[in-house]
Amino acid sequence: MKNRYDIHIHSSFSPDAQDSIPDIIKAAKKAGLKGIAITDHNTVSGLEKFVLAVKKADLEFLEGIEISSRYKDFDMHILGYSLNFNKQLLRKELKHTLGGYNLRAKKLLRKCQAADLISEKFKFENLLEKKKDSYVSTRDIMLEIEKFKRIPYTEAAKLVARGTPLFEKMPSSGVLSPAQATNLLHRAGGISVLAHPYYITRQQKASGNPKKYLLEILKAGKFDGIEVYYSKHTMEEKKLFYQIAEQENLAVTGGSDWHGKKFTPNWPVGCQGINSKQFSALKNLIKKGQALLS
């Protein structure tokens, strides 16, 4: 088994994922993995619990996070990895991002209520009070549509997807630029990796040169790595992103992007990942960055 390390997994500390950390660790052991990383969206709230549990399970690990970002009106995600993040700094600096997501969700809820997709009596606070250090996501709204309209979740998701009249974009005030996100991750003792680059290249196909735009983003964001192995990447895309990693001297990462059986049923823990050599190179890169901070 080549891909022994799945370092893109979401736990229930993400606002749009289901599984508890113990359940994820069980799945990792069952899949025969040697190591994992939890990369929850814009939060490090689960990391202390994760570190304790993963050590007991005798798995190798990295601390992780996935930060929302935007480049020239183009939304993207940035993965951060560390051996020991400055969690206080990340919590402080990502407060605006959490606030931006809550504002977006509140606006989307109002739109859905006006369209009779969610009861007018339903209050945003009902969702917010469950979130603690997290935020209300679009997926939370989708789940409320599913309940109220009694339709499959997949159908509810289509009603508010990008390109529909109900789609609500993240406000600019709540999003870091790629360079800002990289800077934050470096200051917090980590490295910065562009997540699922297929999302960029496929949307830029019409431009005629999606690779050029991807390279522009990688340079603008000052990334340390690129996610080559990912559940939605074709073999051709994996080859392209690996070539770019070699060309630009970027670390290679990979993972399933598991969010739970309901949301990502075809991307189980361990279905994508990196090998031992790539995992070791990633750890060495993190140590090098931490040495520069000390």
mmCIF file of C-alpha atoms in Angstrom:
data_model
loop_
_atom_site.group_PDB
_atom_site.id
_atom_site.type_symbol
_atom_site.label_atom_id
_atom_site.label_comp_id
_atom_site.label_asym_id
_atom_site.label_seq_id
_atom_site.Cartn_x
_atom_site.Cartn_y
_atom_site.Cartn_z
ATOM 1 C CA MET A 1 0.000 0.000 0.000
ATOM 2 C CA LYS A 2 1.717 3.186 -1.191
ATOM 3 C CA ASN A 3 -0.569 5.816 0.304
ATOM 4 C CA ARG A 4 -0.038 5.160 3.995
ATOM 5 C CA TYR A 5 -0.710 8.727 5.173
ATOM 6 C CA ASP A 6 -4.077 10.457 4.684
ATOM 7 C CA ILE A 7 -3.484 14.066 5.705
ATOM 8 C CA HIS A 8 -6.736 15.696 4.600
ATOM 9 C CA ILE A 9 -9.536 14.553 6.919
ATOM 10 C CA HIS A 10 -12.344 16.521 8.581
ATOM 11 C CA SER A 11 -13.806 15.757 11.991
ATOM 12 C CA SER A 12 -17.041 16.918 13.597
ATOM 13 C CA PHE A 13 -15.131 20.011 14.746
ATOM 14 C CA SER A 14 -15.553 21.168 11.141
ATOM 15 C CA PRO A 15 -18.988 22.766 10.693
ATOM 16 C CA ASP A 16 -19.688 20.534 7.684
ATOM 17 C CA ALA A 17 -18.389 17.138 8.817
ATOM 18 C CA GLN A 18 -19.854 14.274 10.843
ATOM 19 C CA ASP A 19 -17.321 11.920 12.407
ATOM 20 C CA SER A 20 -15.814 12.152 15.862
ATOM 21 C CA ILE A 21 -12.043 11.994 16.226
ATOM 22 C CA PRO A 22 -12.155 8.469 17.773
ATOM 23 C CA ASP A 23 -14.238 7.249 14.809
ATOM 24 C CA ILE A 24 -11.732 8.723 12.345
ATOM 25 C CA ILE A 25 -8.835 7.049 14.136
ATOM 26 C CA LYS A 26 -10.684 3.712 14.037
ATOM 27 C CA ALA A 27 -11.229 4.149 10.292
ATOM 28 C CA ALA A 28 -7.533 4.985 9.803
ATOM 29 C CA LYS A 29 -6.439 1.873 11.669
ATOM 30 C CA LYS A 30 -8.907 -0.257 9.713
ATOM 31 C CA ALA A 31 -7.545 1.172 6.446
ATOM 32 C CA GLY A 32 -4.003 0.207 7.494
ATOM 33 C CA LEU A 33 -2.710 3.780 7.567
ATOM 34 C CA LYS A 34 0.557 4.707 9.274
ATOM 35 C CA GLY A 35 -0.399 8.327 9.870
ATOM 36 C CA ILE A 36 -3.111 10.980 9.512
ATOM 37 C CA ALA A 37 -3.866 14.663 9.920
ATOM 38 C CA ILE A 38 -7.131 16.334 10.908
ATOM 39 C CA THR A 39 -7.643 19.494 8.819
ATOM 40 C CA ASP A 40 -10.816 21.110 10.111
ATOM 41 C CA HIS A 41 -12.165 24.221 8.420
ATOM 42 C CA ASN A 42 -10.840 27.463 9.950
ATOM 43 C CA THR A 43 -10.575 25.966 13.444
ATOM 44 C CA VAL A 44 -8.022 24.204 15.636
ATOM 45 C CA SER A 45 -10.544 23.396 18.379
ATOM 46 C CA GLY A 46 -10.215 19.639 17.920
ATOM 47 C CA LEU A 47 -6.433 19.424 17.801
ATOM 48 C CA GLU A 48 -5.739 18.870 21.508
ATOM 49 C CA LYS A 49 -8.203 15.979 21.582
ATOM 50 C CA PHE A 50 -6.811 14.650 18.306
ATOM 51 C CA VAL A 51 -3.191 14.647 19.491
ATOM 52 C CA LEU A 52 -4.048 12.726 22.679
ATOM 53 C CA ALA A 53 -6.111 10.143 20.772
ATOM 54 C CA VAL A 54 -3.717 9.640 17.865
ATOM 55 C CA LYS A 55 -0.742 9.091 20.179
ATOM 56 C CA LYS A 56 -2.667 6.386 22.046
ATOM 57 C CA ALA A 57 -3.491 4.740 18.722
ATOM 58 C CA ASP A 58 0.228 4.641 17.826
ATOM 59 C CA LEU A 59 -0.273 6.531 14.570
ATOM 60 C CA GLU A 60 2.052 9.151 13.166
ATOM 61 C CA PHE A 61 0.405 12.535 12.731
ATOM 62 C CA LEU A 62 0.559 16.181 11.813
ATOM 63 C CA GLU A 63 -1.600 18.959 13.204
ATOM 64 C CA GLY A 64 -3.664 20.505 10.435
ATOM 65 C CA ILE A 65 -6.189 23.149 9.456
ATOM 66 C CA GLU A 66 -7.932 24.193 6.230
ATOM 67 C CA ILE A 67 -8.270 27.962 5.813
ATOM 68 C CA SER A 68 -10.692 29.704 3.450
ATOM 69 C CA SER A 69 -9.054 32.151 1.063
ATOM 70 C CA ARG A 70 -9.722 34.250 -2.018
ATOM 71 C CA TYR A 71 -7.534 35.377 -4.910
ATOM 72 C CA LYS A 72 -8.927 37.918 -7.386
ATOM 73 C CA ASP A 73 -12.539 37.001 -6.594
ATOM 74 C CA PHE A 74 -11.692 33.282 -6.826
ATOM 75 C CA ASP A 75 -12.462 31.237 -3.696
ATOM 76 C CA MET A 76 -10.041 28.512 -2.627
ATOM 77 C CA HIS A 77 -8.839 26.553 0.392
ATOM 78 C CA ILE A 78 -5.390 26.454 1.946
ATOM 79 C CA LEU A 79 -4.159 23.552 4.046
ATOM 80 C CA GLY A 80 -1.844 24.252 6.949
ATOM 81 C CA TYR A 81 0.356 21.654 8.654
ATOM 82 C CA SER A 82 2.497 21.808 11.775
ATOM 83 C CA LEU A 83 4.067 19.628 14.437
ATOM 84 C CA ASN A 84 2.632 21.977 17.075
ATOM 85 C CA PHE A 85 0.644 25.013 15.948
ATOM 86 C CA ASN A 86 0.443 28.258 17.891
ATOM 87 C CA LYS A 87 -3.275 27.668 18.364
ATOM 88 C CA GLN A 88 -3.902 30.889 20.246
ATOM 89 C CA LEU A 89 -2.594 32.898 17.289
ATOM 90 C CA LEU A 90 -4.708 30.974 14.780
ATOM 91 C CA ARG A 91 -7.873 31.392 16.875
ATOM 92 C CA LYS A 92 -7.266 35.122 17.188
ATOM 93 C CA GLU A 93 -6.467 35.737 13.514
ATOM 94 C CA LEU A 94 -9.331 33.606 12.160
ATOM 95 C CA LYS A 95 -12.096 35.300 14.164
ATOM 96 C CA HIS A 96 -12.947 37.503 11.171
ATOM 97 C CA THR A 97 -13.241 34.432 8.946
ATOM 98 C CA LEU A 98 -15.650 32.751 11.365
ATOM 99 C CA GLY A 99 -17.665 35.968 11.545
ATOM 100 C CA GLY A 100 -17.788 36.159 7.746
ATOM 101 C CA TYR A 101 -19.151 32.628 7.507
ATOM 102 C CA ASN A 102 -21.827 33.344 10.103
ATOM 103 C CA LEU A 103 -22.866 36.464 8.214
ATOM 104 C CA ARG A 104 -23.109 34.482 4.971
ATOM 105 C CA ALA A 105 -25.150 31.733 6.630
ATOM 106 C CA LYS A 106 -27.524 34.278 8.153
ATOM 107 C CA LYS A 107 -28.139 35.881 4.745
ATOM 108 C CA LEU A 108 -28.627 32.472 3.130
ATOM 109 C CA LEU A 109 -31.103 31.453 5.821
ATOM 110 C CA ARG A 110 -33.199 34.568 5.142
ATOM 111 C CA LYS A 111 -33.187 33.831 1.395
ATOM 112 C CA CYS A 112 -34.272 30.239 2.004
ATOM 113 C CA GLN A 113 -37.040 31.322 4.342
ATOM 114 C CA ALA A 114 -38.295 33.813 1.747
ATOM 115 C CA ALA A 115 -38.306 30.957 -0.800
ATOM 116 C CA ASP A 116 -40.255 28.718 1.621
ATOM 117 C CA LEU A 117 -37.414 26.229 1.897
ATOM 118 C CA ILE A 118 -37.038 26.686 5.665
ATOM 119 C CA SER A 119 -39.695 27.623 8.215
ATOM 120 C CA GLU A 120 -39.963 31.359 8.925
ATOM 121 C CA LYS A 121 -40.049 30.477 12.628
ATOM 122 C CA PHE A 122 -36.597 28.897 12.498
ATOM 123 C CA LYS A 123 -33.957 31.105 14.142
ATOM 124 C CA PHE A 124 -30.309 31.434 13.169
ATOM 125 C CA GLU A 125 -29.379 31.234 16.853
ATOM 126 C CA ASN A 126 -30.627 27.626 16.883
ATOM 127 C CA LEU A 127 -27.686 26.741 14.658
ATOM 128 C CA LEU A 128 -25.135 29.123 16.150
ATOM 129 C CA GLU A 129 -25.495 27.868 19.725
ATOM 130 C CA LYS A 130 -24.346 24.387 18.655
ATOM 131 C CA LYS A 131 -21.130 25.646 17.075
ATOM 132 C CA LYS A 132 -18.952 26.706 20.042
ATOM 133 C CA ASP A 133 -15.596 27.706 18.463
ATOM 134 C CA SER A 134 -16.781 26.948 14.939
ATOM 135 C CA TYR A 135 -19.345 28.649 12.674
ATOM 136 C CA VAL A 136 -22.551 28.014 10.749
ATOM 137 C CA SER A 137 -21.840 26.653 7.279
ATOM 138 C CA THR A 138 -23.839 26.433 4.070
ATOM 139 C CA ARG A 139 -24.105 22.706 4.766
ATOM 140 C CA ASP A 140 -26.011 23.474 7.992
ATOM 141 C CA ILE A 141 -28.544 25.401 5.906
ATOM 142 C CA MET A 142 -28.762 22.523 3.425
ATOM 143 C CA LEU A 143 -29.575 20.139 6.273
ATOM 144 C CA GLU A 144 -32.382 22.415 7.461
ATOM 145 C CA ILE A 145 -33.818 22.470 3.917
ATOM 146 C CA GLU A 146 -33.614 18.662 3.870
ATOM 147 C CA LYS A 147 -35.638 18.471 7.107
ATOM 148 C CA PHE A 148 -38.226 21.120 6.270
ATOM 149 C CA LYS A 149 -38.912 20.072 2.663
ATOM 150 C CA ARG A 150 -38.421 16.340 3.342
ATOM 151 C CA ILE A 151 -36.178 15.901 0.333
ATOM 152 C CA PRO A 152 -32.839 14.075 -0.062
ATOM 153 C CA TYR A 153 -29.805 16.005 1.116
ATOM 154 C CA THR A 154 -28.322 15.946 -2.401
ATOM 155 C CA GLU A 155 -31.424 17.739 -3.722
ATOM 156 C CA ALA A 156 -31.310 20.301 -0.914
ATOM 157 C CA ALA A 157 -27.662 21.019 -1.739
ATOM 158 C CA LYS A 158 -28.486 21.734 -5.394
ATOM 159 C CA LEU A 159 -30.999 24.438 -4.401
ATOM 160 C CA VAL A 160 -28.323 26.708 -2.880
ATOM 161 C CA ALA A 161 -25.313 25.698 -4.991
ATOM 162 C CA ARG A 162 -23.074 28.125 -6.856
ATOM 163 C CA GLY A 163 -24.867 29.409 -9.942
ATOM 164 C CA THR A 164 -28.356 29.317 -8.395
ATOM 165 C CA PRO A 165 -30.313 32.468 -7.397
ATOM 166 C CA LEU A 166 -30.043 31.456 -3.728
ATOM 167 C CA PHE A 167 -26.253 31.071 -3.704
ATOM 168 C CA GLU A 168 -24.633 33.364 -1.153
ATOM 169 C CA LYS A 169 -20.982 34.290 -1.538
ATOM 170 C CA MET A 170 -18.632 34.720 1.380
ATOM 171 C CA PRO A 171 -18.184 38.437 2.225
ATOM 172 C CA SER A 172 -14.720 39.774 1.369
ATOM 173 C CA SER A 173 -14.192 41.045 4.913
ATOM 174 C CA GLY A 174 -14.063 37.475 6.196
ATOM 175 C CA VAL A 175 -11.517 36.015 3.779
ATOM 176 C CA LEU A 176 -7.729 36.072 3.835
ATOM 177 C CA SER A 177 -5.715 36.362 0.640
ATOM 178 C CA PRO A 178 -3.433 33.373 -0.092
ATOM 179 C CA ALA A 179 -0.373 35.406 0.917
ATOM 180 C CA GLN A 180 -2.041 36.446 4.189
ATOM 181 C CA ALA A 181 -3.004 32.840 4.957
ATOM 182 C CA THR A 182 0.530 31.622 4.230
ATOM 183 C CA ASN A 183 1.992 34.347 6.429
ATOM 184 C CA LEU A 184 -0.367 33.402 9.270
ATOM 185 C CA LEU A 185 0.490 29.712 8.992
ATOM 186 C CA HIS A 186 4.207 30.460 9.005
ATOM 187 C CA ARG A 187 3.878 32.668 12.090
ATOM 188 C CA ALA A 188 1.875 29.889 13.754
ATOM 189 C CA GLY A 189 4.707 27.396 13.197
ATOM 190 C CA GLY A 190 3.368 25.672 10.105
ATOM 191 C CA ILE A 191 3.523 25.432 6.336
ATOM 192 C CA SER A 192 1.033 26.395 3.630
ATOM 193 C CA VAL A 193 -0.330 24.027 0.969
ATOM 194 C CA LEU A 194 -2.756 24.764 -1.870
ATOM 195 C CA ALA A 195 -5.704 22.381 -1.447
ATOM 196 C CA HIS A 196 -7.418 20.454 -4.286
ATOM 197 C CA PRO A 197 -5.988 22.474 -7.205
ATOM 198 C CA TYR A 198 -8.316 20.713 -9.671
ATOM 199 C CA TYR A 199 -10.949 23.203 -8.534
ATOM 200 C CA ILE A 200 -8.846 26.008 -10.006
ATOM 201 C CA THR A 201 -7.716 24.350 -13.233
ATOM 202 C CA ARG A 202 -11.148 23.000 -14.199
ATOM 203 C CA GLN A 203 -12.822 26.365 -13.653
ATOM 204 C CA GLN A 204 -10.085 28.074 -15.660
ATOM 205 C CA LYS A 205 -10.271 25.733 -18.681
ATOM 206 C CA ALA A 206 -12.176 28.350 -20.650
ATOM 207 C CA SER A 207 -9.199 30.699 -20.318
ATOM 208 C CA GLY A 208 -7.179 28.321 -22.486
ATOM 209 C CA ASN A 209 -4.259 28.172 -20.052
ATOM 210 C CA PRO A 210 -5.386 26.886 -16.628
ATOM 211 C CA LYS A 211 -1.831 25.829 -15.728
ATOM 212 C CA LYS A 212 -0.623 29.429 -16.106
ATOM 213 C CA TYR A 213 -3.329 30.681 -13.732
ATOM 214 C CA LEU A 214 -2.498 27.952 -11.200
ATOM 215 C CA LEU A 215 1.181 28.927 -11.294
ATOM 216 C CA GLU A 216 0.173 32.558 -10.783
ATOM 217 C CA ILE A 217 -1.780 31.613 -7.646
ATOM 218 C CA LEU A 218 1.024 29.411 -6.310
ATOM 219 C CA LYS A 219 3.519 32.260 -6.645
ATOM 220 C CA ALA A 220 1.165 34.937 -5.301
ATOM 221 C CA GLY A 221 0.355 32.781 -2.274
ATOM 222 C CA LYS A 222 3.996 31.865 -1.592
ATOM 223 C CA PHE A 223 2.905 28.283 -0.943
ATOM 224 C CA ASP A 224 5.176 25.591 0.469
ATOM 225 C CA GLY A 225 3.271 22.722 -1.121
ATOM 226 C CA ILE A 226 0.477 21.552 -3.385
ATOM 227 C CA GLU A 227 -2.091 18.792 -2.831
ATOM 228 C CA VAL A 228 -1.322 16.351 -5.632
ATOM 229 C CA TYR A 229 -3.239 13.259 -4.501
ATOM 230 C CA TYR A 230 -6.909 14.010 -3.939
ATOM 231 C CA SER A 231 -10.207 12.148 -4.265
ATOM 232 C CA LYS A 232 -11.459 14.127 -7.258
ATOM 233 C CA HIS A 233 -8.192 14.387 -9.161
ATOM 234 C CA THR A 234 -7.925 12.356 -12.357
ATOM 235 C CA MET A 235 -4.670 10.517 -13.148
ATOM 236 C CA GLU A 236 -3.879 13.231 -15.685
ATOM 237 C CA GLU A 237 -4.387 15.946 -13.061
ATOM 238 C CA LYS A 238 -2.224 14.117 -10.528
ATOM 239 C CA LYS A 239 0.583 13.950 -13.113
ATOM 240 C CA LEU A 240 0.225 17.656 -13.886
ATOM 241 C CA PHE A 241 0.236 18.717 -10.225
ATOM 242 C CA TYR A 242 3.179 16.443 -9.458
ATOM 243 C CA GLN A 243 5.131 17.984 -12.347
ATOM 244 C CA ILE A 244 4.310 21.463 -11.013
ATOM 245 C CA ALA A 245 5.466 20.430 -7.534
ATOM 246 C CA GLU A 246 8.786 19.252 -8.994
ATOM 247 C CA GLN A 247 9.136 22.323 -11.191
ATOM 248 C CA GLU A 248 8.340 24.823 -8.408
ATOM 249 C CA ASN A 249 10.122 22.919 -5.621
ATOM 250 C CA LEU A 250 6.896 22.403 -3.656
ATOM 251 C CA ALA A 251 6.079 19.722 -1.117
ATOM 252 C CA VAL A 252 3.669 17.007 -2.273
ATOM 253 C CA THR A 253 0.623 16.301 -0.099
ATOM 254 C CA GLY A 254 -2.558 14.276 -0.429
ATOM 255 C CA GLY A 255 -5.628 12.949 1.298
ATOM 256 C CA SER A 256 -9.226 11.846 1.062
ATOM 257 C CA ASP A 257 -11.014 15.025 2.230
ATOM 258 C CA TRP A 258 -13.359 12.776 4.213
ATOM 259 C CA HIS A 259 -16.306 14.653 5.780
ATOM 260 C CA GLY A 260 -18.435 11.687 6.821
ATOM 261 C CA LYS A 261 -20.562 9.044 5.122
ATOM 262 C CA LYS A 262 -23.480 11.383 4.414
ATOM 263 C CA PHE A 263 -21.382 14.065 2.735
ATOM 264 C CA THR A 264 -18.453 12.231 1.107
ATOM 265 C CA PRO A 265 -19.570 8.584 0.822
ATOM 266 C CA ASN A 266 -17.186 7.816 -2.047
ATOM 267 C CA TRP A 267 -14.060 9.270 -0.408
ATOM 268 C CA PRO A 268 -13.312 7.003 2.588
ATOM 269 C CA VAL A 269 -10.420 7.625 4.936
ATOM 270 C CA GLY A 270 -7.254 6.353 3.276
ATOM 271 C CA CYS A 271 -8.532 6.340 -0.324
ATOM 272 C CA GLN A 272 -5.912 8.993 -1.183
ATOM 273 C CA GLY A 273 -2.714 10.060 0.512
ATOM 274 C CA ILE A 274 1.053 10.183 0.424
ATOM 275 C CA ASN A 275 3.846 7.688 1.039
ATOM 276 C CA SER A 276 6.405 7.525 3.854
ATOM 277 C CA LYS A 277 9.075 9.425 1.943
ATOM 278 C CA GLN A 278 6.698 12.303 1.154
ATOM 279 C CA PHE A 279 5.440 12.404 4.752
ATOM 280 C CA SER A 280 9.021 12.594 6.084
ATOM 281 C CA ALA A 281 9.860 15.385 3.629
ATOM 282 C CA LEU A 282 6.823 17.301 4.862
ATOM 283 C CA LYS A 283 7.884 16.947 8.503
ATOM 284 C CA ASN A 284 11.412 18.103 7.663
ATOM 285 C CA LEU A 285 10.040 21.145 5.853
ATOM 286 C CA ILE A 286 7.945 22.039 8.906
ATOM 287 C CA LYS A 287 10.952 21.634 11.220
ATOM 288 C CA LYS A 288 13.013 23.882 8.950
ATOM 289 C CA GLY A 289 10.354 26.599 9.139
ATOM 290 C CA GLN A 290 10.055 26.304 12.907
ATOM 291 C CA ALA A 291 13.829 26.617 13.242
ATOM 292 C CA LEU A 292 13.664 29.947 11.389
ATOM 293 C CA LEU A 293 11.050 31.203 13.876
ATOM 294 C CA SER A 294 13.088 30.318 16.971
#
